[in-house]
Amino acid sequence: METIYFDNNATTAVEPEVLEAMLPYFKEGYGNPSSIHHKGGEVAAAIRKARQSLADLLGCDPSEVVYTSCGTESDNTALWSALRTQPGKRHLITSKVEHSAIINNVAFLKHQGYRVTEIGVNRSGLLDMDQLMASLTPDTALVSLLWANNETGVLFPIEEIAEICHDKGISFHTDAVQAVGKIPINLKNTKIDMLSLSGHKLHAPKGIGALYIRRGYKFAPFMIGGHQENGRRGGTENVPYIIGLGVACDLSQKRLPDENGRVRAMRDRLEEGLLTIASSMVNGDRVQRLPNTTNISFEYVEGESILFHLSHAGICASSGSACTSGSLEPSHVLRAMGVPFTAAHGSIRLSLSISNTDQEVDRALKIFPEVIEKLRKLSPFWKDGAPVLDNALLSCDSNSCQICS
């Protein structure tokens, strides 16, 4: 049984060209790029080439790129730099649908006495711009927002928000881990101060990320050590992974038309087919979103059960409910969007890549209805082909939810 991998927002396969480019730097290309001899110089030159490739994908200058270990480190670096360079400011703004790298940081900062405003979203997952505008103050040290939501693929108007923050003298950071390589980005035309990315979301290996820092922006390093990255991130460079990320960026640049054309068409066909299943719905705006992502709820069944049966049939996907062991609390993203509990618990994220095929979509569209029908026969909320709960009367609230409580 061949695997259908529809979980590319979780991680992507390392492309053969990426691996091939990395391998020499595990063998003969072992020099330290800081060394002045020829072995070090050869490696330093390869890193410069890789940095240029990343800068080309982002539309920025290579000097504005700092390598990190992952997206989480990049997020932490951006957040803590903004606070350390502006010690007099005690207010942060983010959203209710951020990645845990930001959510858990701001939760910690609340306990340190910082004031945090979490901007809400509407039923489609779009940011409440009025609330954002009303929340900006002279005491705001940083606004940090996802460019693309990892669960729904919904895009925030990041370039517009960056302009607003810049005009008010407020630092702006975006976690673009899900956006880089999937949509065109040209940072030279924006007022974004800092941007985070992660290599394993665009067919590079896990363990390499980067932080864009706009030229002239006041910055304080998070990793303090040697002179690497122009003193902005200490530690000997992870050479093979930097090289791999550079090749992945070259490939992503070439494949952007395919990502926004063929991949989008496959996603749309998959989505339309799944919506023919009774009591199914798309979570998130269907226009302002990534080309590869759909989040679909199948009401009155559990997401984890769907995933188990899909995996048994060879399909890899993720549950939007993101439940933890011993808890049926659905994802914070879907709760913030006001998704009804009967739908939130049965949400599935499908995220495609350039490696997926129309044949895989066809196979998935055959398997999904069989899985949902089987599980609904076991559901206490579904009887004789119809729901036994009024979805309009119930919403997912951890204090009142009939499933969560």
Tab-separated table of C-alpha atoms in Angstrom:
chain	number	residue	atom	x	y	z
A	1	MET	CA	0.000	0.000	0.000
A	2	GLU	CA	1.467	3.311	-1.100
A	3	THR	CA	1.394	6.251	1.309
A	4	ILE	CA	-0.524	9.410	0.474
A	5	TYR	CA	1.153	12.215	2.372
A	6	PHE	CA	-1.266	15.087	3.002
A	7	ASP	CA	0.521	16.507	6.068
A	8	ASN	CA	2.984	18.939	4.521
A	9	ASN	CA	2.187	21.730	6.993
A	10	ALA	CA	3.612	19.456	9.699
A	11	THR	CA	6.778	18.732	7.753
A	12	THR	CA	7.894	18.049	4.198
A	13	ALA	CA	10.070	15.382	2.641
A	14	VAL	CA	13.654	16.435	1.993
A	15	GLU	CA	14.026	16.794	-1.768
A	16	PRO	CA	16.667	14.540	-3.424
A	17	GLU	CA	18.489	17.602	-4.797
A	18	VAL	CA	18.663	19.023	-1.268
A	19	LEU	CA	20.127	15.858	0.215
A	20	GLU	CA	22.611	15.506	-2.633
A	21	ALA	CA	23.872	19.057	-2.074
A	22	MET	CA	24.225	18.464	1.684
A	23	LEU	CA	26.210	15.217	1.610
A	24	PRO	CA	29.637	16.650	0.629
A	25	TYR	CA	29.552	18.854	3.732
A	26	PHE	CA	29.354	15.758	5.928
A	27	LYS	CA	32.515	14.464	4.235
A	28	GLU	CA	35.196	16.491	2.443
A	29	GLY	CA	33.523	19.844	3.093
A	30	TYR	CA	34.078	19.668	6.840
A	31	GLY	CA	35.978	22.937	7.279
A	32	ASN	CA	34.896	25.570	9.773
A	33	PRO	CA	33.685	28.614	7.787
A	34	SER	CA	35.402	30.901	10.313
A	35	SER	CA	38.828	29.434	9.563
A	36	ILE	CA	41.121	31.449	7.305
A	37	HIS	CA	42.625	28.448	5.470
A	38	HIS	CA	41.283	27.131	2.180
A	39	LYS	CA	39.102	24.428	3.745
A	40	GLY	CA	37.294	27.072	5.766
A	41	GLY	CA	37.143	29.473	2.829
A	42	GLU	CA	35.470	26.905	0.575
A	43	VAL	CA	32.736	26.334	3.142
A	44	ALA	CA	32.280	30.055	3.781
A	45	ALA	CA	31.782	30.592	0.042
A	46	ALA	CA	29.123	27.852	-0.056
A	47	ILE	CA	27.284	29.488	2.846
A	48	ARG	CA	27.345	32.847	1.045
A	49	LYS	CA	25.759	31.192	-1.986
A	50	ALA	CA	23.082	29.538	0.162
A	51	ARG	CA	22.354	32.817	1.943
A	52	GLN	CA	21.858	34.528	-1.406
A	53	SER	CA	19.372	31.820	-2.420
A	54	LEU	CA	17.344	32.387	0.736
A	55	ALA	CA	17.494	36.156	0.272
A	56	ASP	CA	16.272	35.768	-3.326
A	57	LEU	CA	13.253	33.762	-2.150
A	58	LEU	CA	12.431	36.384	0.486
A	59	GLY	CA	13.177	39.393	-1.688
A	60	CYS	CA	15.736	40.866	0.691
A	61	ASP	CA	19.474	41.473	1.000
A	62	PRO	CA	21.647	38.532	2.138
A	63	SER	CA	22.971	40.652	5.008
A	64	GLU	CA	19.439	40.710	6.452
A	65	VAL	CA	19.355	36.912	6.908
A	66	VAL	CA	20.402	35.250	10.180
A	67	TYR	CA	20.462	31.455	10.378
A	68	THR	CA	18.874	29.745	13.379
A	69	SER	CA	18.061	26.168	14.362
A	70	CYS	CA	14.315	26.340	13.665
A	71	GLY	CA	11.221	28.536	13.484
A	72	THR	CA	10.759	28.431	17.245
A	73	GLU	CA	14.230	29.843	17.846
A	74	SER	CA	13.558	32.537	15.268
A	75	ASP	CA	10.306	33.478	17.014
A	76	ASN	CA	11.985	33.573	20.409
A	77	THR	CA	14.830	35.672	19.042
A	78	ALA	CA	12.456	38.219	17.495
A	79	LEU	CA	10.298	38.500	20.596
A	80	TRP	CA	13.081	38.832	23.122
A	81	SER	CA	15.106	41.193	20.939
A	82	ALA	CA	12.166	43.596	20.738
A	83	LEU	CA	11.796	43.571	24.512
A	84	ARG	CA	15.507	43.915	25.296
A	85	THR	CA	15.989	46.843	22.923
A	86	GLN	CA	12.910	48.637	24.292
A	87	PRO	CA	13.024	48.042	28.054
A	88	GLY	CA	10.623	50.899	28.740
A	89	LYS	CA	7.783	49.328	26.772
A	90	ARG	CA	5.629	46.690	28.497
A	91	HIS	CA	2.911	45.867	25.969
A	92	LEU	CA	2.775	43.111	23.338
A	93	ILE	CA	0.173	42.380	20.687
A	94	THR	CA	-0.414	38.998	19.080
A	95	SER	CA	-3.480	36.989	18.047
A	96	LYS	CA	-5.569	34.203	19.516
A	97	VAL	CA	-4.554	31.805	16.744
A	98	GLU	CA	-0.755	31.919	16.921
A	99	HIS	CA	1.707	29.033	17.002
A	100	SER	CA	2.729	27.743	20.431
A	101	ALA	CA	6.180	29.316	19.986
A	102	ILE	CA	4.506	32.704	20.455
A	103	ILE	CA	1.548	31.699	22.635
A	104	ASN	CA	3.684	30.091	25.338
A	105	ASN	CA	6.172	32.955	25.269
A	106	VAL	CA	3.546	35.629	25.832
A	107	ALA	CA	1.927	33.506	28.548
A	108	PHE	CA	5.282	33.526	30.346
A	109	LEU	CA	5.656	37.270	29.825
A	110	LYS	CA	2.244	37.907	31.365
A	111	HIS	CA	3.599	36.394	34.576
A	112	GLN	CA	6.571	38.758	34.290
A	113	GLY	CA	4.261	41.763	34.349
A	114	TYR	CA	3.915	42.444	30.643
A	115	ARG	CA	0.537	43.413	29.240
A	116	VAL	CA	-0.525	41.242	26.319
A	117	THR	CA	-3.368	41.867	23.879
A	118	GLU	CA	-4.536	38.878	21.859
A	119	ILE	CA	-6.462	39.974	18.773
A	120	GLY	CA	-9.497	37.898	17.861
A	121	VAL	CA	-10.583	36.453	14.539
A	122	ASN	CA	-13.975	36.012	12.909
A	123	ARG	CA	-15.699	32.771	11.916
A	124	SER	CA	-13.558	32.652	8.774
A	125	GLY	CA	-10.333	33.036	10.759
A	126	LEU	CA	-9.680	36.576	9.484
A	127	LEU	CA	-8.055	39.021	11.884
A	128	ASP	CA	-10.152	41.688	13.631
A	129	MET	CA	-8.399	44.739	12.188
A	130	ASP	CA	-10.525	47.181	14.187
A	131	GLN	CA	-9.432	45.567	17.444
A	132	LEU	CA	-5.818	45.624	16.284
A	133	MET	CA	-5.940	49.331	15.452
A	134	ALA	CA	-7.554	50.134	18.805
A	135	SER	CA	-4.904	48.139	20.678
A	136	LEU	CA	-1.816	49.935	19.341
A	137	THR	CA	-0.324	52.259	21.960
A	138	PRO	CA	2.947	54.147	22.555
A	139	ASP	CA	3.753	51.412	25.109
A	140	THR	CA	3.547	48.615	22.499
A	141	ALA	CA	6.960	47.016	22.099
A	142	LEU	CA	6.028	44.514	19.410
A	143	VAL	CA	3.209	43.231	17.237
A	144	SER	CA	3.775	39.589	16.285
A	145	LEU	CA	1.343	37.814	13.945
A	146	LEU	CA	1.313	34.675	11.815
A	147	TRP	CA	1.433	35.296	8.081
A	148	ALA	CA	-0.330	32.001	7.367
A	149	ASN	CA	-2.165	29.941	9.967
A	150	ASN	CA	-0.723	26.461	10.331
A	151	GLU	CA	-4.119	24.813	10.889
A	152	THR	CA	-6.405	26.592	8.440
A	153	GLY	CA	-3.968	28.196	5.999
A	154	VAL	CA	-5.745	31.556	6.435
A	155	LEU	CA	-3.566	34.534	5.509
A	156	PHE	CA	-3.389	37.726	7.548
A	157	PRO	CA	-2.777	41.066	5.730
A	158	ILE	CA	0.781	41.172	7.013
A	159	GLU	CA	2.165	43.800	4.646
A	160	GLU	CA	-0.681	46.197	5.486
A	161	ILE	CA	-0.241	45.639	9.227
A	162	ALA	CA	3.518	46.161	8.962
A	163	GLU	CA	2.913	49.535	7.305
A	164	ILE	CA	0.522	50.557	10.086
A	165	CYS	CA	2.986	49.567	12.789
A	166	HIS	CA	5.882	51.287	11.028
A	167	ASP	CA	3.932	54.539	10.786
A	168	LYS	CA	3.331	54.400	14.540
A	169	GLY	CA	6.930	53.502	15.388
A	170	ILE	CA	6.007	50.008	16.595
A	171	SER	CA	8.165	46.955	15.865
A	172	PHE	CA	6.546	44.248	13.766
A	173	HIS	CA	7.377	40.548	13.472
A	174	THR	CA	5.671	37.828	11.476
A	175	ASP	CA	5.943	34.083	11.882
A	176	ALA	CA	6.011	33.126	8.200
A	177	VAL	CA	6.954	29.484	8.723
A	178	GLN	CA	3.930	28.269	6.737
A	179	ALA	CA	4.047	31.034	4.132
A	180	VAL	CA	7.625	30.946	2.843
A	181	GLY	CA	7.859	28.876	-0.325
A	182	LYS	CA	4.082	28.739	-0.801
A	183	ILE	CA	3.247	32.338	-1.678
A	184	PRO	CA	5.372	35.069	-3.315
A	185	ILE	CA	7.169	37.266	-0.776
A	186	ASN	CA	9.162	40.429	-1.490
A	187	LEU	CA	10.377	41.918	1.762
A	188	LYS	CA	12.055	44.880	0.077
A	189	ASN	CA	8.573	46.234	-0.602
A	190	THR	CA	7.378	45.870	2.996
A	191	LYS	CA	7.942	47.446	6.401
A	192	ILE	CA	8.302	44.093	8.147
A	193	ASP	CA	11.030	44.325	10.789
A	194	MET	CA	11.528	40.608	11.450
A	195	LEU	CA	10.302	37.398	9.812
A	196	SER	CA	10.705	33.794	10.965
A	197	LEU	CA	10.963	30.720	8.762
A	198	SER	CA	11.797	27.032	9.082
A	199	GLY	CA	13.518	24.843	6.526
A	200	HIS	CA	11.560	21.647	7.045
A	201	LYS	CA	8.368	23.330	5.807
A	202	LEU	CA	9.874	23.781	2.325
A	203	HIS	CA	11.635	20.470	1.697
A	204	ALA	CA	14.847	21.206	3.604
A	205	PRO	CA	15.767	19.126	6.686
A	206	LYS	CA	14.588	19.693	10.228
A	207	GLY	CA	17.012	21.648	12.382
A	208	ILE	CA	17.557	24.736	10.241
A	209	GLY	CA	15.652	28.013	10.232
A	210	ALA	CA	16.283	31.674	9.686
A	211	LEU	CA	15.279	35.100	10.887
A	212	TYR	CA	15.024	38.053	8.546
A	213	ILE	CA	16.025	41.312	10.264
A	214	ARG	CA	15.356	44.482	8.319
A	215	ARG	CA	18.511	46.507	7.695
A	216	GLY	CA	18.835	49.291	10.259
A	217	TYR	CA	16.433	47.671	12.728
A	218	LYS	CA	17.755	47.717	16.294
A	219	PHE	CA	18.484	44.136	17.297
A	220	ALA	CA	19.769	42.226	20.327
A	221	PRO	CA	20.969	38.620	19.877
A	222	PHE	CA	19.238	35.746	21.653
A	223	MET	CA	22.113	33.246	21.285
A	224	ILE	CA	25.212	34.970	22.643
A	225	GLY	CA	28.581	33.535	21.775
A	226	GLY	CA	31.027	34.023	18.936
A	227	HIS	CA	31.064	36.385	15.990
A	228	GLN	CA	28.995	34.177	13.688
A	229	GLU	CA	26.144	35.737	11.685
A	230	ASN	CA	27.784	39.143	12.141
A	231	GLY	CA	27.461	38.807	15.900
A	232	ARG	CA	23.713	38.275	15.726
A	233	ARG	CA	23.639	34.541	16.509
A	234	GLY	CA	26.534	32.800	18.223
A	235	GLY	CA	27.508	29.199	17.486
A	236	THR	CA	29.350	27.415	14.695
A	237	GLU	CA	27.219	27.313	11.568
A	238	ASN	CA	25.237	24.140	10.773
A	239	VAL	CA	26.864	23.970	7.370
A	240	PRO	CA	25.188	20.967	5.669
A	241	TYR	CA	21.730	22.161	6.702
A	242	ILE	CA	22.394	25.741	5.587
A	243	ILE	CA	23.468	24.384	2.198
A	244	GLY	CA	20.347	22.236	2.052
A	245	LEU	CA	18.099	25.162	2.874
A	246	GLY	CA	19.707	27.170	0.090
A	247	VAL	CA	18.925	24.505	-2.493
A	248	ALA	CA	15.389	24.136	-1.119
A	249	CYS	CA	14.919	27.886	-1.572
A	250	ASP	CA	16.092	27.677	-5.189
A	251	LEU	CA	13.593	24.880	-5.822
A	252	SER	CA	10.780	26.743	-4.053
A	253	GLN	CA	11.403	29.839	-6.139
A	254	LYS	CA	11.105	27.815	-9.354
A	255	ARG	CA	8.027	25.947	-8.122
A	256	LEU	CA	5.952	28.875	-6.889
A	257	PRO	CA	3.832	28.893	-10.083
A	258	ASP	CA	3.204	25.149	-9.662
A	259	GLU	CA	2.384	25.605	-5.974
A	260	ASN	CA	-0.162	28.299	-6.754
A	261	GLY	CA	-1.508	26.566	-9.837
A	262	ARG	CA	-1.492	22.780	-9.915
A	263	VAL	CA	-1.307	22.277	-6.135
A	264	ARG	CA	-4.113	24.780	-5.555
A	265	ALA	CA	-6.269	22.986	-8.151
A	266	MET	CA	-5.676	19.624	-6.472
A	267	ARG	CA	-6.518	21.078	-3.081
A	268	ASP	CA	-9.728	22.605	-4.430
A	269	ARG	CA	-10.807	19.361	-6.092
A	270	LEU	CA	-10.093	17.390	-2.934
A	271	GLU	CA	-12.000	19.919	-0.856
A	272	GLU	CA	-15.041	20.009	-3.137
A	273	GLY	CA	-15.187	16.237	-3.171
A	274	LEU	CA	-15.041	15.979	0.621
A	275	LEU	CA	-17.777	18.580	1.024
A	276	THR	CA	-20.204	16.188	-0.668
A	277	ILE	CA	-20.064	14.160	2.558
A	278	ALA	CA	-23.049	15.068	4.750
A	279	SER	CA	-22.479	17.531	7.632
A	280	SER	CA	-19.022	18.610	6.489
A	281	MET	CA	-17.665	22.170	6.385
A	282	VAL	CA	-14.491	24.097	5.608
A	283	ASN	CA	-12.894	25.930	8.522
A	284	GLY	CA	-11.312	29.188	7.412
A	285	ASP	CA	-11.664	31.684	4.612
A	286	ARG	CA	-11.616	29.956	1.236
A	287	VAL	CA	-10.040	32.880	-0.632
A	288	GLN	CA	-7.438	34.423	1.661
A	289	ARG	CA	-5.462	31.271	2.407
A	290	LEU	CA	-2.493	29.174	1.349
A	291	PRO	CA	-2.804	27.275	-1.932
A	292	ASN	CA	-2.055	23.882	-0.369
A	293	THR	CA	-4.200	23.790	2.789
A	294	THR	CA	-7.749	22.876	3.690
A	295	ASN	CA	-9.229	22.294	7.139
A	296	ILE	CA	-12.474	20.347	6.959
A	297	SER	CA	-14.778	19.280	9.771
A	298	PHE	CA	-16.855	16.133	9.667
A	299	GLU	CA	-19.443	16.630	12.359
A	300	TYR	CA	-20.298	14.115	15.072
A	301	VAL	CA	-17.101	12.059	14.753
A	302	GLU	CA	-13.712	12.358	16.467
A	303	GLY	CA	-10.751	13.690	14.506
A	304	GLU	CA	-8.374	11.194	16.107
A	305	SER	CA	-10.563	8.301	15.019
A	306	ILE	CA	-10.631	9.659	11.473
A	307	LEU	CA	-6.830	9.927	11.458
A	308	PHE	CA	-6.426	6.370	12.748
A	309	HIS	CA	-8.591	4.929	9.996
A	310	LEU	CA	-7.002	7.141	7.338
A	311	SER	CA	-3.538	6.054	8.431
A	312	HIS	CA	-4.635	2.412	8.264
A	313	ALA	CA	-5.670	3.132	4.651
A	314	GLY	CA	-2.314	4.791	3.882
A	315	ILE	CA	-3.295	8.460	4.182
A	316	CYS	CA	-1.262	10.797	6.409
A	317	ALA	CA	-3.109	13.878	7.672
A	318	SER	CA	-3.467	15.915	10.871
A	319	SER	CA	-6.325	16.591	13.226
A	320	GLY	CA	-7.318	20.214	13.653
A	321	SER	CA	-8.547	19.305	17.104
A	322	ALA	CA	-4.960	18.860	18.343
A	323	CYS	CA	-6.191	16.943	21.367
A	324	THR	CA	-3.818	15.973	24.118
A	325	SER	CA	-3.858	12.681	25.975
A	326	GLY	CA	-6.815	12.473	28.330
A	327	SER	CA	-8.428	15.634	26.938
A	328	LEU	CA	-10.948	16.280	24.195
A	329	GLU	CA	-10.445	20.031	24.140
A	330	PRO	CA	-10.268	21.140	20.509
A	331	SER	CA	-7.635	23.404	19.025
A	332	HIS	CA	-7.313	26.980	20.207
A	333	VAL	CA	-7.539	28.116	16.573
A	334	LEU	CA	-10.950	26.565	15.981
A	335	ARG	CA	-12.200	27.752	19.375
A	336	ALA	CA	-11.123	31.307	18.570
A	337	MET	CA	-13.027	31.058	15.280
A	338	GLY	CA	-16.166	29.933	17.064
A	339	VAL	CA	-16.382	26.592	15.275
A	340	PRO	CA	-19.249	24.538	16.794
A	341	PHE	CA	-18.040	21.769	19.065
A	342	THR	CA	-19.638	19.065	16.913
A	343	ALA	CA	-17.421	20.249	14.054
A	344	ALA	CA	-14.291	21.234	16.001
A	345	HIS	CA	-13.817	17.720	17.353
A	346	GLY	CA	-13.981	16.218	13.879
A	347	SER	CA	-11.677	18.614	12.061
A	348	ILE	CA	-8.969	17.347	9.719
A	349	ARG	CA	-6.183	19.390	8.142
A	350	LEU	CA	-5.025	18.303	4.716
A	351	SER	CA	-1.916	20.030	3.401
A	352	LEU	CA	-0.580	19.151	-0.030
A	353	SER	CA	2.744	19.726	-1.785
A	354	ILE	CA	4.194	19.679	-5.270
A	355	SER	CA	4.864	15.947	-4.753
A	356	ASN	CA	1.173	15.039	-4.572
A	357	THR	CA	-0.728	13.791	-7.626
A	358	ASP	CA	-4.250	13.765	-9.020
A	359	GLN	CA	-4.269	9.988	-8.604
A	360	GLU	CA	-3.718	10.430	-4.869
A	361	VAL	CA	-6.624	12.863	-4.687
A	362	ASP	CA	-8.822	10.321	-6.476
A	363	ARG	CA	-7.867	7.608	-4.008
A	364	ALA	CA	-8.460	9.875	-1.012
A	365	LEU	CA	-11.903	10.816	-2.279
A	366	LYS	CA	-12.793	7.116	-2.355
A	367	ILE	CA	-11.447	6.364	1.136
A	368	PHE	CA	-12.780	9.369	3.076
A	369	PRO	CA	-16.538	8.694	2.669
A	370	GLU	CA	-16.030	5.081	3.751
A	371	VAL	CA	-14.178	6.165	6.891
A	372	ILE	CA	-16.712	8.824	7.886
A	373	GLU	CA	-19.665	6.514	7.296
A	374	LYS	CA	-18.078	3.797	9.425
A	375	LEU	CA	-17.344	6.168	12.317
A	376	ARG	CA	-20.751	7.825	12.275
A	377	LYS	CA	-22.370	4.456	12.762
A	378	LEU	CA	-20.518	4.342	16.087
A	379	SER	CA	-21.246	7.956	17.071
A	380	PRO	CA	-23.816	8.685	19.813
A	381	PHE	CA	-24.525	11.987	18.009
A	382	TRP	CA	-25.522	10.396	14.684
A	383	LYS	CA	-28.438	8.099	14.072
A	384	ASP	CA	-30.155	6.810	10.941
A	385	GLY	CA	-28.060	9.014	8.687
A	386	ALA	CA	-28.738	12.265	10.551
A	387	PRO	CA	-27.420	14.221	13.586
A	388	VAL	CA	-29.223	13.972	16.910
A	389	LEU	CA	-27.922	17.330	18.254
A	390	ASP	CA	-28.883	20.849	17.166
A	391	ASN	CA	-25.554	22.317	16.095
A	392	ALA	CA	-26.859	25.892	16.317
A	393	LEU	CA	-27.568	25.576	20.036
A	394	LEU	CA	-24.129	24.435	21.078
A	395	SER	CA	-20.676	25.937	20.729
A	396	CYS	CA	-17.353	24.647	21.944
A	397	ASP	CA	-16.718	26.076	25.387
A	398	SER	CA	-14.527	24.057	27.723
A	399	ASN	CA	-16.877	24.922	30.612
A	400	SER	CA	-20.116	23.888	28.937
A	401	CYS	CA	-19.218	21.628	26.029
A	402	GLN	CA	-21.120	18.343	26.284
A	403	ILE	CA	-18.092	16.475	25.009
A	404	CYS	CA	-15.350	18.369	26.843
A	405	SER	CA	-17.046	18.454	30.246
